[in-house]
PDB file of C-alpha atoms and ligand atoms in Angstrom:
ATOM      1  CA  MET X 110     -28.710  20.764  14.165  1.00 49.00           C
ATOM      2  CA  ASP X 111     -27.430  21.807  17.614  1.00 48.00           C
ATOM      3  CA  GLY X 112     -23.670  22.386  17.412  1.00 46.00           C
ATOM      4  CA  ALA X 113     -22.921  21.655  21.059  1.00 50.00           C
ATOM      5  CA  ILE X 114     -24.478  18.200  21.522  1.00 70.00           C
ATOM      6  CA  GLY X 115     -21.624  15.767  20.788  1.00 91.00           C
ATOM      7  CA  PHE X 116     -18.067  15.431  22.083  1.00 94.00           C
ATOM      8  CA  LEU X 117     -16.774  18.145  19.714  1.00 96.00           C
ATOM      9  CA  GLY X 118     -18.911  20.765  21.459  1.00 95.00           C
ATOM     10  CA  LEU X 119     -18.480  24.241  20.018  1.00 95.00           C
ATOM     11  CA  ALA X 120     -15.606  23.019  17.837  1.00 97.00           C
ATOM     12  CA  TYR X 121     -18.171  21.157  15.661  1.00 97.00           C
ATOM     13  CA  PRO X 122     -18.614  23.814  12.919  1.00 97.00           C
ATOM     14  CA  TRP X 123     -14.831  24.330  12.789  1.00 98.00           C
ATOM     15  CA  VAL X 124     -14.201  20.628  12.411  1.00 98.00           C
ATOM     16  CA  LYS X 125     -16.843  20.499   9.669  1.00 98.00           C
ATOM     17  CA  ALA X 126     -15.225  23.470   7.889  1.00 98.00           C
ATOM     18  CA  ALA X 127     -11.827  21.761   8.109  1.00 98.00           C
ATOM     19  CA  HIS X 128     -13.366  18.489   6.862  1.00 98.00           C
ATOM     20  CA  VAL X 129     -14.857  20.152   3.772  1.00 98.00           C
ATOM     21  CA  THR X 130     -11.565  21.981   3.096  1.00 98.00           C
ATOM     22  CA  PHE X 131      -9.460  18.813   3.193  1.00 98.00           C
ATOM     23  CA  VAL X 132     -12.076  16.947   1.165  1.00 98.00           C
ATOM     24  CA  ILE X 133     -11.679  19.626  -1.548  1.00 98.00           C
ATOM     25  CA  PHE X 134      -7.876  19.148  -1.503  1.00 98.00           C
ATOM     26  CA  TRP X 135      -8.323  15.374  -1.605  1.00 98.00           C
ATOM     27  CA  ILE X 136     -10.697  15.363  -4.565  1.00 98.00           C
ATOM     28  CA  ALA X 137      -8.575  17.956  -6.400  1.00 97.00           C
ATOM     29  CA  GLY X 138      -5.630  15.542  -5.988  1.00 98.00           C
ATOM     30  CA  LEU X 139      -7.725  12.616  -7.215  1.00 97.00           C
ATOM     31  CA  PHE X 140      -8.616  14.634 -10.324  1.00 96.00           C
ATOM     32  CA  ILE X 141      -5.116  15.889 -11.087  1.00 96.00           C
ATOM     33  CA  VAL X 142      -2.875  12.857 -10.516  1.00 97.00           C
ATOM     34  CA  PRO X 143      -4.654  10.512 -12.970  1.00 96.00           C
ATOM     35  CA  ARG X 144      -4.687  13.417 -15.475  1.00 95.00           C
ATOM     36  CA  TYR X 145      -0.903  13.487 -15.084  1.00 97.00           C
ATOM     37  CA  TYR X 146      -0.916   9.754 -15.898  1.00 97.00           C
ATOM     38  CA  VAL X 147      -2.669  10.430 -19.222  1.00 95.00           C
ATOM     39  CA  HIS X 148       0.211  12.786 -20.179  1.00 96.00           C
ATOM     40  CA  HIS X 149       2.803  10.444 -18.688  1.00 97.00           C
ATOM     41  CA  HIS X 150       1.468   7.588 -20.845  1.00 94.00           C
ATOM     42  CA  ALA X 151       2.502   9.453 -23.985  1.00 93.00           C
ATOM     43  CA  THR X 152       6.178   9.661 -22.936  1.00 96.00           C
ATOM     44  CA  PRO X 153       8.781   7.040 -23.911  1.00 96.00           C
ATOM     45  CA  PRO X 154       9.987   5.062 -20.837  1.00 96.00           C
ATOM     46  CA  GLY X 155      13.389   6.295 -19.636  1.00 96.00           C
ATOM     47  CA  SER X 156      13.073   9.720 -21.324  1.00 97.00           C
ATOM     48  CA  ALA X 157      13.569  13.027 -19.507  1.00 98.00           C
ATOM     49  CA  GLU X 158       9.818  13.743 -19.700  1.00 97.00           C
ATOM     50  CA  ASP X 159       9.067  10.301 -18.272  1.00 98.00           C
ATOM     51  CA  ARG X 160      11.247  11.079 -15.239  1.00 98.00           C
ATOM     52  CA  ALA X 161       9.757  14.572 -14.861  1.00 98.00           C
ATOM     53  CA  TRP X 162       6.189  13.160 -14.781  1.00 98.00           C
ATOM     54  CA  THR X 163       7.213  10.486 -12.260  1.00 98.00           C
ATOM     55  CA  GLU X 164       8.629  13.165  -9.994  1.00 98.00           C
ATOM     56  CA  ARG X 165       5.563  15.419 -10.357  1.00 98.00           C
ATOM     57  CA  GLU X 166       3.223  12.511  -9.622  1.00 98.00           C
ATOM     58  CA  GLU X 167       5.170  11.352  -6.575  1.00 98.00           C
ATOM     59  CA  ARG X 168       5.239  14.879  -5.173  1.00 98.00           C
ATOM     60  CA  ALA X 169       1.489  15.360  -5.702  1.00 98.00           C
ATOM     61  CA  ARG X 170       0.734  11.986  -4.073  1.00 98.00           C
ATOM     62  CA  LYS X 171       2.973  12.721  -1.092  1.00 98.00           C
ATOM     63  CA  ILE X 172       2.063  16.388  -0.549  1.00 98.00           C
ATOM     64  CA  ILE X 173      -1.623  16.426  -1.540  1.00 97.00           C
ATOM     65  CA  LEU X 174      -3.258  13.018  -1.890  1.00 98.00           C
ATOM     66  CA  THR X 175      -2.033  11.109   1.169  1.00 98.00           C
ATOM     67  CA  PRO X 176      -2.298  13.901   3.800  1.00 98.00           C
ATOM     68  CA  ALA X 177      -5.633  15.212   2.455  1.00 98.00           C
ATOM     69  CA  MET X 178      -7.112  11.691   2.442  1.00 98.00           C
ATOM     70  CA  LEU X 179      -5.956  10.952   6.014  1.00 98.00           C
ATOM     71  CA  LEU X 180      -7.213  14.299   7.349  1.00 98.00           C
ATOM     72  CA  SER X 181     -10.573  13.929   5.551  1.00 98.00           C
ATOM     73  CA  TRP X 182     -10.999  10.532   7.242  1.00 98.00           C
ATOM     74  CA  LEU X 183      -9.909  11.758  10.683  1.00 98.00           C
ATOM     75  CA  LEU X 184     -12.149  14.832  10.637  1.00 98.00           C
ATOM     76  CA  GLY X 185     -15.061  12.975   8.981  1.00 98.00           C
ATOM     77  CA  LEU X 186     -14.980  10.189  11.579  1.00 98.00           C
ATOM     78  CA  SER X 187     -14.860  12.794  14.382  1.00 98.00           C
ATOM     79  CA  LEU X 188     -18.003  14.383  12.908  1.00 98.00           C
ATOM     80  CA  ALA X 189     -19.656  10.960  12.684  1.00 97.00           C
ATOM     81  CA  PHE X 190     -18.950  10.239  16.371  1.00 96.00           C
ATOM     82  CA  HIS X 191     -20.110  13.725  17.308  1.00 97.00           C
ATOM     83  CA  LEU X 192     -23.429  13.263  15.470  1.00 95.00           C
ATOM     84  CA  GLY X 193     -23.895   9.589  16.323  1.00 95.00           C
ATOM     85  CA  ALA X 194     -24.179   9.003  12.554  1.00 95.00           C
ATOM     86  CA  PHE X 195     -23.168   5.324  12.598  1.00 95.00           C
ATOM     87  CA  ASP X 196     -26.781   4.092  12.657  1.00 95.00           C
ATOM     88  CA  GLN X 197     -27.988   6.392   9.861  1.00 96.00           C
ATOM     89  CA  GLY X 198     -28.617   5.174   6.305  1.00 97.00           C
ATOM     90  CA  TRP X 199     -27.078   8.167   4.499  1.00 97.00           C
ATOM     91  CA  PHE X 200     -23.880   7.677   6.497  1.00 98.00           C
ATOM     92  CA  HIS X 201     -23.641   3.970   5.609  1.00 98.00           C
ATOM     93  CA  ALA X 202     -23.978   4.871   1.926  1.00 98.00           C
ATOM     94  CA  LYS X 203     -21.418   7.671   2.277  1.00 98.00           C
ATOM     95  CA  LEU X 204     -19.020   5.355   4.092  1.00 98.00           C
ATOM     96  CA  LEU X 205     -19.225   2.778   1.288  1.00 98.00           C
ATOM     97  CA  LEU X 206     -18.523   5.508  -1.282  1.00 98.00           C
ATOM     98  CA  VAL X 207     -15.537   6.947   0.624  1.00 98.00           C
ATOM     99  CA  ILE X 208     -14.121   3.446   1.122  1.00 98.00           C
ATOM    100  CA  ALA X 209     -14.419   2.986  -2.670  1.00 98.00           C
ATOM    101  CA  LEU X 210     -12.701   6.355  -3.203  1.00 98.00           C
ATOM    102  CA  THR X 211      -9.898   5.332  -0.832  1.00 98.00           C
ATOM    103  CA  GLY X 212      -9.556   2.067  -2.775  1.00 98.00           C
ATOM    104  CA  TYR X 213      -9.358   4.075  -6.015  1.00 98.00           C
ATOM    105  CA  GLN X 214      -6.541   6.097  -4.453  1.00 98.00           C
ATOM    106  CA  GLY X 215      -4.743   2.822  -3.631  1.00 98.00           C
ATOM    107  CA  TRP X 216      -5.020   1.893  -7.304  1.00 98.00           C
ATOM    108  CA  VAL X 217      -3.755   5.386  -8.331  1.00 98.00           C
ATOM    109  CA  GLY X 218      -0.655   4.874  -6.144  1.00 98.00           C
ATOM    110  CA  ALA X 219       0.005   1.380  -7.505  1.00 98.00           C
ATOM    111  CA  TYR X 220      -0.493   2.506 -11.126  1.00 98.00           C
ATOM    112  CA  GLY X 221       1.942   5.401 -10.610  1.00 98.00           C
ATOM    113  CA  LYS X 222       4.603   2.935  -9.471  1.00 97.00           C
ATOM    114  CA  ARG X 223       4.061   0.839 -12.606  1.00 97.00           C
ATOM    115  CA  LEU X 224       4.366   3.922 -14.833  1.00 97.00           C
ATOM    116  CA  ALA X 225       7.577   4.867 -12.985  1.00 97.00           C
ATOM    117  CA  ALA X 226       8.891   1.358 -13.750  1.00 97.00           C
ATOM    118  CA  GLY X 227       8.405   2.007 -17.496  1.00 96.00           C
ATOM    119  CA  LYS X 228       5.155   0.009 -17.818  1.00 96.00           C
ATOM    120  CA  ARG X 229       2.059   1.317 -19.619  1.00 95.00           C
ATOM    121  CA  PRO X 230      -0.520  -1.363 -18.726  1.00 93.00           C
ATOM    122  CA  LEU X 231      -3.738   0.455 -19.722  1.00 94.00           C
ATOM    123  CA  GLU X 232      -4.906   2.158 -22.898  1.00 91.00           C
ATOM    124  CA  GLY X 233      -4.975   5.981 -22.653  1.00 87.00           C
ATOM    125  CA  ARG X 234      -8.727   5.837 -23.340  1.00 91.00           C
ATOM    126  CA  THR X 235      -9.372   3.450 -20.423  1.00 93.00           C
ATOM    127  CA  LEU X 236      -7.346   5.728 -18.180  1.00 92.00           C
ATOM    128  CA  ARG X 237      -9.476   8.693 -19.257  1.00 92.00           C
ATOM    129  CA  MET X 238     -12.666   6.775 -18.490  1.00 94.00           C
ATOM    130  CA  LEU X 239     -11.377   5.740 -15.047  1.00 92.00           C
ATOM    131  CA  ASN X 240     -10.744   9.427 -14.371  1.00 90.00           C
ATOM    132  CA  GLU X 241     -14.525   9.931 -14.256  1.00 94.00           C
ATOM    133  CA  LEU X 242     -14.918   7.698 -11.187  1.00 96.00           C
ATOM    134  CA  PRO X 243     -13.997  10.290  -8.531  1.00 96.00           C
ATOM    135  CA  ALA X 244     -16.407  12.786 -10.157  1.00 97.00           C
ATOM    136  CA  LEU X 245     -19.232  10.253  -9.948  1.00 97.00           C
ATOM    137  CA  ALA X 246     -18.355   9.353  -6.335  1.00 98.00           C
ATOM    138  CA  THR X 247     -18.245  13.066  -5.395  1.00 98.00           C
ATOM    139  CA  ILE X 248     -21.734  13.683  -6.804  1.00 98.00           C
ATOM    140  CA  LEU X 249     -23.161  10.715  -4.890  1.00 98.00           C
ATOM    141  CA  ILE X 250     -21.323  11.592  -1.643  1.00 98.00           C
ATOM    142  CA  VAL X 251     -22.503  15.208  -1.688  1.00 98.00           C
ATOM    143  CA  VAL X 252     -26.109  14.055  -2.288  1.00 98.00           C
ATOM    144  CA  MET X 253     -25.805  11.614   0.658  1.00 97.00           C
ATOM    145  CA  VAL X 254     -24.457  14.244   3.029  1.00 97.00           C
ATOM    146  CA  ILE X 255     -26.666  17.189   1.989  1.00 97.00           C
ATOM    147  CA  VAL X 256     -29.955  15.586   0.835  1.00 98.00           C
ATOM    148  CA  ARG X 257     -29.695  12.550   3.160  1.00 97.00           C
ATOM    149  CA  PRO X 258     -32.180  10.552   1.040  1.00 95.00           C
ATOM    150  CA  PHE X 259     -32.161   7.728   3.631  1.00 91.00           C
TER     151      PHE X 259
HETATM  152  C1  HEM M 533     -13.168  10.151   4.403  1.00 70.17           C
HETATM  153  C2  HEM M 533     -14.234   9.743   5.041  1.00 70.17           C
HETATM  154  C3  HEM M 533     -15.380  10.659   5.359  1.00 70.17           C
HETATM  155  C4  HEM M 533     -16.143  10.595   6.483  1.00 70.17           C
HETATM  156  C5  HEM M 533     -15.988   9.585   7.613  1.00 70.17           C
HETATM  157  C6  HEM M 533     -17.117  11.677   6.403  1.00 70.17           C
HETATM  158  C7  HEM M 533     -18.102  11.969   7.352  1.00 70.17           C
HETATM  159  C8  HEM M 533     -18.833  13.127   7.402  1.00 70.17           C
HETATM  160  C9  HEM M 533     -19.765  13.494   8.443  1.00 70.17           C
HETATM  161  C10 HEM M 533     -20.147  12.608   9.609  1.00 70.17           C
HETATM  162  C11 HEM M 533     -20.220  14.738   8.169  1.00 70.17           C
HETATM  163  C12 HEM M 533     -21.107  15.583   9.063  1.00 70.17           C
HETATM  164  C13 HEM M 533     -22.439  15.888   8.486  1.00 70.17           C
HETATM  165  C14 HEM M 533     -23.113  16.972   9.307  1.00 70.17           C
HETATM  166  O1  HEM M 533     -22.498  17.584  10.170  1.00 70.17           O
HETATM  167  O2  HEM M 533     -24.272  17.204   9.065  1.00 70.17           O
HETATM  168  C15 HEM M 533     -19.602  15.176   6.935  1.00 70.17           C
HETATM  169  C16 HEM M 533     -19.823  16.385   6.309  1.00 70.17           C
HETATM  170  C17 HEM M 533     -19.528  16.628   5.008  1.00 70.17           C
HETATM  171  N1  HEM M 533     -18.798  15.801   4.166  1.00 70.17           N
HETATM  172 FE1  HEM M 533     -17.822  14.129   4.724  1.00 70.17          FE
HETATM  173  N2  HEM M 533     -16.916  12.373   5.227  1.00 70.17           N
HETATM  174  C18 HEM M 533     -15.882  11.771   4.545  1.00 70.17           C
HETATM  175  C19 HEM M 533     -15.436  12.136   3.283  1.00 70.17           C
HETATM  176  C20 HEM M 533     -16.058  13.070   2.470  1.00 70.17           C
HETATM  177  C21 HEM M 533     -15.852  13.235   1.056  1.00 70.17           C
HETATM  178  C22 HEM M 533     -14.904  12.400   0.213  1.00 70.17           C
HETATM  179  C23 HEM M 533     -16.653  14.260   0.645  1.00 70.17           C
HETATM  180  C24 HEM M 533     -16.851  14.873  -0.727  1.00 70.17           C
HETATM  181  C25 HEM M 533     -16.553  14.275  -1.840  1.00 70.17           C
HETATM  182  C26 HEM M 533     -17.343  14.773   1.800  1.00 70.17           C
HETATM  183  C27 HEM M 533     -18.199  15.851   1.799  1.00 70.17           C
HETATM  184  C28 HEM M 533     -18.787  16.366   2.916  1.00 70.17           C
HETATM  185  C29 HEM M 533     -19.531  17.626   2.954  1.00 70.17           C
HETATM  186  C30 HEM M 533     -19.780  18.559   1.764  1.00 70.17           C
HETATM  187  C31 HEM M 533     -19.981  17.794   4.265  1.00 70.17           C
HETATM  188  C32 HEM M 533     -20.774  18.962   4.835  1.00 70.17           C
HETATM  189  C33 HEM M 533     -22.249  18.678   4.791  1.00 70.17           C
HETATM  190  C34 HEM M 533     -23.056  19.674   5.597  1.00 70.17           C
HETATM  191  O3  HEM M 533     -22.997  20.858   5.309  1.00 70.17           O
HETATM  192  O4  HEM M 533     -23.742  19.253   6.522  1.00 70.17           O
HETATM  193  N3  HEM M 533     -16.978  13.997   2.893  1.00 70.17           N
HETATM  194  N4  HEM M 533     -18.755  14.170   6.490  1.00 70.17           N
END
């Protein structure tokens, strides 16, 4: 693929490198924060550990999850405009998956607020199973972007 065709010009490989970097931070955050929730679940509401987990989770969401998600989107959309990817099948599939991942992050944020309020709405086991979703989405997204099956 010719690096200098779209509006990014010679910056294209740098933007792609930055995209992949922030995607790694984003997915790392999506793996770690719900893992924190599993530990948080086991703490009695109002206890010192409960407050410590709330603080850890809020910090991880603010410092890792939100900025990494926004930068992944910004850089990814720049690449899509550069390549003219909006009429390509693999990109439609990828877009659906990243929208789902962004929705999952919305749920992660909302669930963290409920835990902070002393609620434990889900079973620990359900939480563990939900933790597999970003792994599944990552596998499918990487296949879309590398293999481009359609
Ligand atoms: C947030 C919204 C996202 C958008 C709009 C987006 C869009 C794109 C586009 C258009 C490319 C350029 C492909 C190329 O140059 O050939 C790309 C590359 C890539 N994306 Fe994303 N992406 C997003 C999120 C993600 C996520 C969540 C992952 C991983 C889980 C990911 C993994 C990758 C990888 C590995 C590449 C490099 C592929 C290559 O070497 O060509 N992206 N992305």
